[in-house]
XYZ file of N, CA, C and O in Angstrom:
640
model
N 91.683 14.330 45.460
C 90.499 13.875 46.158
C 89.716 12.819 45.510
O 89.405 13.149 44.242
N 89.401 11.852 46.103
C 88.554 10.762 45.390
C 87.123 11.104 45.489
O 86.581 11.434 46.461
N 86.488 11.084 44.321
C 85.090 11.312 44.246
C 84.368 9.970 43.814
O 84.664 9.325 42.907
N 83.290 9.689 44.578
C 82.478 8.442 44.291
C 81.278 9.198 43.593
O 80.568 10.003 44.043
N 81.072 8.534 42.363
C 80.034 9.041 41.450
C 79.001 7.945 41.004
O 79.131 6.759 41.253
N 78.067 8.334 40.284
C 77.102 7.409 39.604
C 77.760 6.313 38.880
O 78.822 6.556 38.188
N 77.368 5.113 38.951
C 77.868 3.994 38.203
C 79.117 3.483 38.858
O 79.645 2.453 38.106
N 79.585 3.948 39.834
C 80.890 3.290 40.533
C 80.504 2.119 41.122
O 79.431 1.963 41.808
N 81.448 1.214 41.255
C 81.278 -0.026 42.127
C 81.867 0.375 43.587
O 82.881 1.263 43.682
N 81.213 -0.024 44.507
C 81.542 0.403 45.913
C 81.413 -0.758 46.962
O 80.706 -1.671 46.640
N 82.305 -0.663 47.843
C 82.259 -1.564 49.094
C 81.612 -0.662 50.121
O 82.143 0.458 50.469
N 80.622 -0.986 50.820
C 79.967 -0.222 51.788
C 79.807 -0.871 53.140
O 79.797 -2.132 53.228
N 79.684 -0.085 54.199
C 79.270 -0.724 55.497
C 77.813 -0.399 55.730
O 77.296 0.785 55.624
N 76.960 -1.447 55.798
C 75.586 -1.267 55.928
C 75.094 -2.152 57.119
O 75.296 -3.385 57.109
N 74.715 -1.407 58.161
C 74.292 -2.068 59.388
C 75.610 -2.868 59.855
O 76.732 -2.327 60.149
N 75.530 -4.036 60.008
C 76.687 -4.820 60.528
C 77.495 -5.580 59.416
O 78.533 -6.178 59.838
N 77.171 -5.384 58.258
C 77.738 -5.998 57.071
C 78.558 -5.206 56.094
O 78.274 -3.965 56.120
N 79.465 -5.862 55.479
C 80.179 -5.162 54.434
C 79.620 -5.652 53.051
O 79.642 -6.902 52.997
N 79.059 -4.832 52.276
C 78.404 -5.247 50.968
C 79.123 -4.585 49.815
O 79.713 -3.578 49.971
N 78.817 -5.209 48.577
C 79.310 -4.650 47.467
C 78.177 -4.257 46.591
O 77.045 -4.960 46.621
N 78.286 -3.215 45.710
C 77.191 -2.783 44.884
C 77.601 -1.650 43.834
O 78.785 -1.408 43.712
N 76.598 -1.129 43.327
C 76.690 -0.079 42.233
C 75.945 1.134 42.684
O 74.804 1.164 43.183
N 76.678 2.315 42.538
C 75.936 3.581 42.780
C 74.909 3.976 41.673
O 75.182 3.978 40.449
N 73.629 4.107 42.059
C 72.656 4.409 41.295
C 71.934 5.763 41.399
O 71.183 6.185 40.521
N 72.187 6.351 42.480
C 71.604 7.655 42.831
C 72.478 8.454 43.855
O 73.081 7.795 44.781
N 72.489 9.737 43.715
C 73.253 10.661 44.653
C 72.290 11.941 44.860
O 72.053 12.532 43.879
N 71.780 12.185 46.095
C 71.067 13.388 46.330
C 70.288 13.277 47.578
O 70.502 12.453 48.465
N 69.373 14.130 47.828
C 68.460 14.173 48.951
C 67.397 13.046 48.845
O 66.974 12.720 47.720
N 66.957 12.556 49.984
C 65.941 11.612 50.181
C 64.920 12.209 51.171
O 65.322 12.704 52.106
N 63.659 12.278 50.738
C 62.620 12.698 51.521
C 62.584 12.065 52.917
O 62.788 10.762 53.108
N 62.528 12.911 53.936
C 62.438 12.362 55.293
C 63.771 12.006 55.986
O 63.891 11.783 57.140
N 64.913 12.349 55.204
C 66.259 12.159 55.610
C 67.059 13.493 55.586
O 66.744 14.376 54.618
N 68.075 13.582 56.453
C 68.794 14.807 56.295
C 70.164 14.690 55.549
O 70.850 13.678 55.866
N 70.447 15.432 54.763
C 71.869 15.443 54.085
C 71.655 14.647 52.640
O 70.675 14.374 52.113
N 72.970 14.379 52.086
C 73.052 13.770 50.909
C 73.221 12.190 51.102
O 73.953 11.710 51.911
N 72.460 11.477 50.280
C 72.501 10.066 50.344
C 72.921 9.487 48.953
O 72.667 10.072 47.895
N 73.542 8.265 49.111
C 73.938 7.475 47.936
C 72.924 6.325 47.920
O 72.850 5.570 48.803
N 72.322 6.077 46.694
C 71.503 4.913 46.613
C 72.300 3.842 45.948
O 72.720 4.030 44.747
N 72.358 2.761 46.565
C 73.259 1.619 46.257
C 72.396 0.393 45.747
O 71.556 0.016 46.553
N 72.680 -0.145 44.573
C 72.110 -1.531 44.285
C 73.113 -2.539 44.635
O 74.163 -2.528 44.088
N 72.788 -3.300 45.703
C 73.765 -4.226 46.232
C 73.792 -5.481 45.286
O 72.761 -5.840 44.608
N 74.832 -6.173 45.208
C 75.111 -7.326 44.289
C 74.229 -8.556 44.494
O 73.734 -9.148 43.677
N 73.974 -8.821 45.942
C 73.302 -10.035 46.173
C 71.831 -9.765 46.475
O 71.673 -8.805 47.439
N 70.976 -10.658 46.080
C 69.621 -10.567 46.436
C 69.357 -10.657 47.905
O 70.140 -11.280 48.692
N 68.443 -9.901 48.396
C 67.947 -10.040 50.008
C 68.923 -9.381 50.929
O 68.653 -9.647 52.095
N 70.038 -8.797 50.379
C 70.887 -8.115 51.349
C 70.628 -6.590 51.576
O 71.057 -5.964 52.300
N 69.662 -6.164 50.660
C 69.361 -4.720 50.663
C 68.096 -4.448 51.539
O 67.616 -5.466 52.316
N 67.472 -3.484 51.400
C 66.361 -3.104 52.278
C 65.054 -2.691 51.670
O 64.025 -2.760 52.042
N 65.305 -2.203 50.252
C 64.076 -1.616 49.356
C 64.381 -1.920 47.892
O 65.515 -2.693 47.577
N 63.619 -1.310 47.093
C 63.637 -1.472 45.631
C 64.149 -0.118 45.124
O 63.973 0.007 43.839
N 64.828 0.675 45.726
C 65.227 1.934 45.313
C 64.296 3.084 45.584
O 64.469 4.171 45.185
N 63.150 2.740 46.398
C 62.230 3.700 46.727
C 62.253 3.971 48.302
O 62.661 3.100 48.950
N 61.747 5.052 48.714
C 61.692 5.459 50.181
C 60.507 6.356 50.176
O 60.360 7.328 49.477
N 59.764 5.981 51.220
C 58.368 6.776 51.408
C 57.604 6.966 50.137
O 57.201 7.955 49.768
N 57.539 5.881 49.312
C 56.822 5.714 48.056
C 57.369 6.614 46.973
O 56.666 6.764 45.895
N 58.517 7.222 47.040
C 59.197 7.886 45.966
C 60.313 7.100 45.513
O 61.192 6.574 46.127
N 60.407 6.841 44.173
C 61.309 6.097 43.371
C 62.474 6.925 43.150
O 62.413 7.903 42.554
N 63.683 6.530 43.871
C 64.947 7.279 43.480
C 65.688 6.533 42.573
O 66.645 7.148 41.915
N 65.729 5.180 42.482
C 66.417 4.385 41.377
C 65.630 3.114 41.404
O 64.743 2.741 42.341
N 65.789 2.272 40.350
C 64.999 1.048 40.189
C 65.975 -0.029 40.290
O 66.936 -0.248 39.670
N 65.504 -1.070 41.267
C 66.202 -2.205 41.395
C 65.228 -3.343 41.842
O 64.100 -3.016 42.067
N 65.706 -4.625 42.036
C 64.784 -5.614 42.378
C 64.496 -5.408 43.961
O 65.329 -4.747 44.640
N 63.460 -6.030 44.376
C 63.074 -5.937 45.826
C 64.144 -6.368 46.781
O 64.921 -7.376 46.325
N 64.477 -5.719 47.790
C 65.587 -5.950 48.870
C 66.962 -6.109 48.161
O 67.868 -6.722 48.566
N 67.142 -5.149 47.198
C 68.638 -5.072 46.537
C 69.020 -3.533 46.731
O 70.213 -3.273 46.309
N 68.188 -2.736 47.195
C 68.680 -1.305 47.292
C 68.699 -0.781 48.788
O 68.096 -1.454 49.630
N 69.701 0.060 48.940
C 69.937 0.646 50.178
C 70.352 2.236 50.029
O 70.839 2.629 48.922
N 70.072 3.001 50.949
C 70.473 4.400 50.913
C 71.543 4.610 52.163
O 71.196 4.183 53.276
N 72.600 5.168 51.900
C 73.668 5.292 52.798
C 74.284 6.682 52.700
O 74.165 7.385 51.605
N 74.934 7.042 53.661
C 75.731 8.276 53.743
C 77.149 8.057 53.137
O 77.667 6.838 53.054
N 77.872 9.067 52.631
C 79.137 8.996 51.995
C 80.118 8.183 52.986
O 80.979 7.533 52.669
N 80.002 8.480 54.287
C 80.834 8.006 55.309
C 80.804 6.444 55.377
O 81.645 5.736 55.917
N 79.661 5.693 54.874
C 79.573 4.303 54.811
C 80.164 3.685 53.676
O 80.167 2.414 53.645
N 80.635 4.471 52.756
C 81.411 3.920 51.638
C 82.825 3.709 52.026
O 83.547 4.680 52.327
N 83.241 2.506 51.864
C 84.589 2.094 52.390
C 85.548 2.082 51.252
O 86.676 2.437 51.557
N 85.184 1.779 50.136
C 86.033 1.744 49.047
C 85.267 1.974 47.708
O 84.125 1.471 47.445
N 85.881 2.657 46.748
C 85.275 2.991 45.442
C 86.236 2.542 44.298
O 87.361 2.634 44.412
N 85.549 1.871 43.302
C 86.333 1.314 42.228
C 85.657 1.848 41.024
O 84.468 1.608 40.574
N 86.326 2.753 40.301
C 85.866 3.438 39.127
C 86.567 3.189 37.892
O 86.260 3.716 36.766
N 87.413 1.947 37.896
C 88.164 1.689 36.709
C 87.269 1.210 35.459
O 87.751 1.490 34.387
N 86.099 0.725 35.666
C 85.246 0.408 34.555
C 84.270 1.455 34.313
O 83.186 1.289 33.599
N 84.459 2.633 34.896
C 83.552 3.798 34.735
C 84.281 5.036 34.461
O 83.993 6.134 34.948
N 84.904 4.896 33.270
C 85.867 6.029 32.913
C 85.172 7.101 32.113
O 85.677 8.170 31.824
N 84.019 6.797 31.537
C 83.241 7.767 30.634
C 82.413 8.645 31.514
O 81.897 9.614 30.910
N 82.115 8.549 32.796
C 81.379 9.267 33.592
C 82.190 10.394 34.255
O 83.221 10.128 34.858
N 81.652 11.653 34.350
C 82.398 12.653 34.908
C 82.453 12.404 36.380
O 81.602 11.888 37.030
N 83.742 12.680 36.947
C 84.052 12.503 38.339
C 83.481 13.604 39.219
O 84.181 14.527 39.778
N 82.035 13.600 39.323
C 81.402 14.588 40.164
C 80.355 13.940 41.098
O 79.963 12.730 40.822
N 80.101 14.625 42.197
C 78.985 14.219 43.061
C 78.381 15.425 43.496
O 78.535 16.591 43.174
N 77.432 15.255 44.415
C 76.544 16.427 44.923
C 77.522 17.263 45.748
O 78.342 16.889 46.560
N 77.576 18.509 45.428
C 78.504 19.483 45.996
C 79.657 19.860 44.987
O 80.323 20.912 45.227
N 79.798 19.211 43.884
C 80.778 19.492 42.955
C 80.496 20.760 42.127
O 79.342 21.022 41.995
N 81.412 21.605 42.003
C 81.345 23.055 41.407
C 81.486 22.729 39.909
O 82.531 22.038 39.447
N 80.644 23.278 39.093
C 80.712 23.082 37.655
C 80.382 24.357 36.836
O 79.918 25.359 37.472
N 80.811 24.523 35.513
C 80.421 25.518 34.684
C 79.387 24.899 33.831
O 79.552 23.812 33.344
N 78.239 25.804 33.498
C 77.189 25.243 32.601
C 77.320 26.271 31.394
O 76.449 27.206 31.509
N 77.863 26.058 30.413
C 77.993 26.775 29.307
C 76.652 27.344 28.554
O 76.495 28.580 28.377
N 75.575 26.452 28.493
C 74.458 26.709 28.056
C 73.643 27.908 28.623
O 72.973 28.803 28.046
N 73.895 27.959 30.024
C 73.264 28.895 30.823
C 74.194 30.103 31.187
O 73.848 31.003 32.016
N 75.488 30.033 30.660
C 76.505 31.141 30.749
C 76.735 31.329 32.276
O 76.825 32.593 32.680
N 76.763 30.380 33.176
C 76.977 30.586 34.573
C 77.675 29.372 35.123
O 77.557 28.378 34.537
N 78.039 29.431 36.400
C 78.480 28.370 37.259
C 77.381 27.753 38.147
O 76.443 28.562 38.236
N 77.611 26.553 38.653
C 76.633 26.041 39.509
C 77.236 24.981 40.409
O 78.582 24.716 40.407
N 76.447 24.382 41.151
C 76.744 23.195 42.080
C 75.814 22.028 41.786
O 74.496 22.319 41.795
N 76.429 20.783 41.674
C 75.612 19.663 41.411
C 74.903 19.408 42.712
O 75.263 19.428 43.924
N 73.510 19.153 42.553
C 72.614 18.858 43.587
C 72.027 17.409 43.726
O 71.404 17.120 44.536
N 72.016 16.934 42.460
C 71.355 15.637 42.211
C 72.080 14.918 41.119
O 72.501 15.565 39.970
N 72.229 13.703 41.149
C 72.902 12.704 40.102
C 72.034 11.457 40.103
O 72.004 10.768 40.981
N 71.372 11.149 38.911
C 70.556 10.024 38.901
C 69.624 9.954 37.755
O 69.596 10.876 36.932
N 68.652 8.939 37.859
C 67.613 8.891 36.844
C 66.488 9.736 37.415
O 66.353 9.945 38.556
N 65.532 10.117 36.348
C 64.418 10.929 36.756
C 63.154 10.240 36.206
O 63.300 9.359 35.304
N 62.080 10.763 36.572
C 60.772 10.326 35.954
C 60.466 11.100 34.752
O 59.519 10.666 34.073
N 61.137 12.224 34.408
C 60.569 13.040 33.274
C 61.387 12.659 32.017
O 60.905 12.897 30.878
N 62.514 11.989 32.071
C 63.212 11.633 30.915
C 64.303 10.386 31.216
O 64.878 10.382 32.419
N 64.508 9.591 30.319
C 65.396 8.381 30.502
C 66.863 8.843 30.637
O 67.217 9.841 30.111
N 67.657 8.079 31.290
C 69.001 8.247 31.274
C 69.476 8.869 32.702
O 68.647 9.114 33.477
N 70.840 9.121 32.885
C 71.333 9.792 33.898
C 71.298 11.348 33.795
O 71.815 11.914 32.812
N 70.804 12.061 34.825
C 70.735 13.427 34.783
C 71.481 14.113 36.027
O 71.514 13.434 37.085
N 71.882 15.191 35.754
C 72.634 15.993 36.676
C 71.802 17.244 37.038
O 71.644 18.137 36.066
N 71.294 17.275 38.235
C 70.563 18.638 38.684
C 71.487 19.550 39.237
O 72.395 19.279 40.161
N 71.499 20.699 38.775
C 72.471 21.827 39.136
C 71.710 23.072 39.533
O 70.826 23.597 38.932
N 72.201 23.617 40.620
C 71.786 24.883 41.261
C 72.698 25.938 40.651
O 73.930 25.891 40.948
N 72.138 26.822 39.875
C 73.017 27.844 39.158
C 73.311 29.050 40.160
O 72.542 29.282 40.894
N 74.243 29.785 39.603
C 74.612 31.086 40.505
C 73.803 32.008 40.005
O 73.611 33.111 40.796
N 73.317 32.093 38.794
C 72.386 33.164 38.212
C 71.012 32.510 37.985
O 70.955 31.337 37.750
N 69.889 33.356 38.092
C 68.551 32.919 37.862
C 68.240 32.671 36.422
O 67.093 33.222 35.846
N 69.048 31.998 35.616
C 68.770 31.833 34.202
C 68.408 30.458 33.962
O 68.339 29.942 32.824
N 68.020 29.629 34.941
C 67.592 28.295 34.812
C 66.181 28.112 34.478
O 65.435 28.921 34.014
N 65.633 26.854 34.678
C 64.417 26.506 34.211
C 63.408 26.039 35.379
O 62.129 25.929 35.230
N 63.871 25.856 36.582
C 63.013 25.285 37.664
C 63.702 25.534 39.122
O 64.588 26.309 39.131
N 63.006 25.013 40.011
C 63.583 25.088 41.490
C 63.995 23.755 41.985
O 63.950 23.547 43.185
N 64.384 22.917 41.085
C 64.806 21.484 41.456
C 63.627 20.539 41.413
O 63.747 19.262 41.604
N 62.389 21.063 41.023
C 61.235 20.133 41.018
C 60.755 20.175 39.485
O 60.787 21.264 38.779
N 60.467 18.975 38.909
C 60.022 18.794 37.610
C 58.735 17.959 37.669
O 58.845 16.780 38.174
N 57.645 18.389 36.962
C 56.499 17.554 37.044
C 56.008 17.007 38.409
O 55.797 15.786 38.630
N 56.032 17.948 39.330
C 55.611 17.734 40.733
C 56.524 16.831 41.460
O 56.279 16.214 42.586
N 57.749 16.403 40.970
C 58.625 15.584 41.668
C 59.932 16.411 42.108
O 60.605 16.957 41.188
N 60.137 16.609 43.417
C 61.159 17.308 43.858
C 62.612 16.557 43.834
O 62.591 15.429 44.444
N 63.554 16.886 43.045
C 64.827 16.257 43.041
C 65.757 16.842 43.901
O 66.681 16.231 44.481
N 65.718 18.318 44.039
C 66.511 19.014 44.927
C 65.822 20.363 45.159
O 64.830 20.633 44.515
N 66.342 21.162 46.132
C 65.693 22.522 46.333
C 66.613 23.533 45.986
O 67.702 23.701 46.371
N 66.135 24.645 45.271
C 66.788 25.837 45.227
C 65.811 26.969 44.747
O 64.472 26.680 44.664
N 66.205 28.188 44.631
C 65.249 29.188 44.231
C 64.585 28.926 42.751
O 65.280 28.310 41.990
N 63.508 29.587 42.619
C 62.727 29.387 41.263
C 63.830 30.063 40.233
O 64.448 31.020 40.396
N 63.869 29.268 39.151
C 64.812 29.704 37.908
C 66.240 29.526 38.137
O 67.102 29.952 37.389
N 66.746 28.843 39.340
C 68.034 28.668 39.558
C 68.408 27.159 39.307
O 69.566 26.738 39.514
N 67.331 26.321 38.993
C 67.717 24.983 38.826
C 67.669 24.412 37.444
O 66.750 24.931 36.610
N 68.583 23.541 37.053
C 68.619 22.953 35.577
C 68.807 21.568 35.839
O 69.725 21.052 36.739
N 68.472 20.668 34.716
C 68.894 19.303 34.625
C 69.599 19.141 33.330
O 69.019 19.609 32.322
N 70.834 18.543 33.330
C 71.542 18.379 31.999
C 72.152 16.982 32.040
O 72.248 16.423 33.089
N 72.534 16.524 30.859
C 73.243 15.350 30.831
C 74.677 15.636 30.933
O 74.957 16.782 31.207
N 75.515 14.586 30.951
C 76.923 14.763 31.392
C 77.778 15.635 30.330
O 78.701 16.283 30.758
N 77.197 15.880 29.121
C 77.977 16.762 28.233
C 77.393 18.069 28.425
O 77.822 19.038 27.670
N 76.502 18.509 29.422
C 75.961 19.832 29.582
C 76.644 20.642 30.663
O 76.300 21.853 30.940
N 77.860 20.171 31.129
C 78.600 20.930 32.168
C 80.074 20.630 32.028
O 80.480 19.595 31.547
N 80.836 21.465 32.668
C 82.403 21.179 32.733
C 82.676 21.282 34.302
O 82.231 22.171 34.951
N 83.527 20.346 34.662
C 84.039 20.353 36.025
C 84.936 21.532 36.389
O 85.821 21.827 35.696
N 84.559 22.406 37.464
C 85.286 23.497 37.838
C 86.276 23.014 38.826
O 87.538 23.264 38.745
N 85.812 22.294 39.921
C 86.685 21.752 40.956
C 85.809 20.875 41.814
O 84.489 20.920 41.668
N 86.280 20.072 42.598
C 85.741 19.041 43.381
C 85.967 19.356 44.912
O 86.927 19.829 45.228
């Protein structure tokens, strides 16, 4: 099964156009239902935003270079230059050794609490640190102490 993940190059269907860009965010977007992919489109003025929606920053790009789309709008994924990134997306099952439990990826992207790409995981056991919210910013939702954020070396892929 092909997984589109963070930093992949993609061809997307956006409104009436086919655009090319880079995946910069995967997760929930306030005011929208389901999982969205934040895409930084290649060409200026072909997007709709700067990576923000309803004044919440999900990823950073120039004005009119960002779009939020559903997985069904991704027409093609190219991951050949993205071999160091784990092939996971929201919904992927993982093992989290530090917390001695399994979990499900609920968020992939940059955060306001620390630089870099982070993976928000809902754990099977309540051995985590949060409920998907850090410093008043909700990245995903789960029960208290079931959420953690880890870097790509903080989990192992169970299955996709």
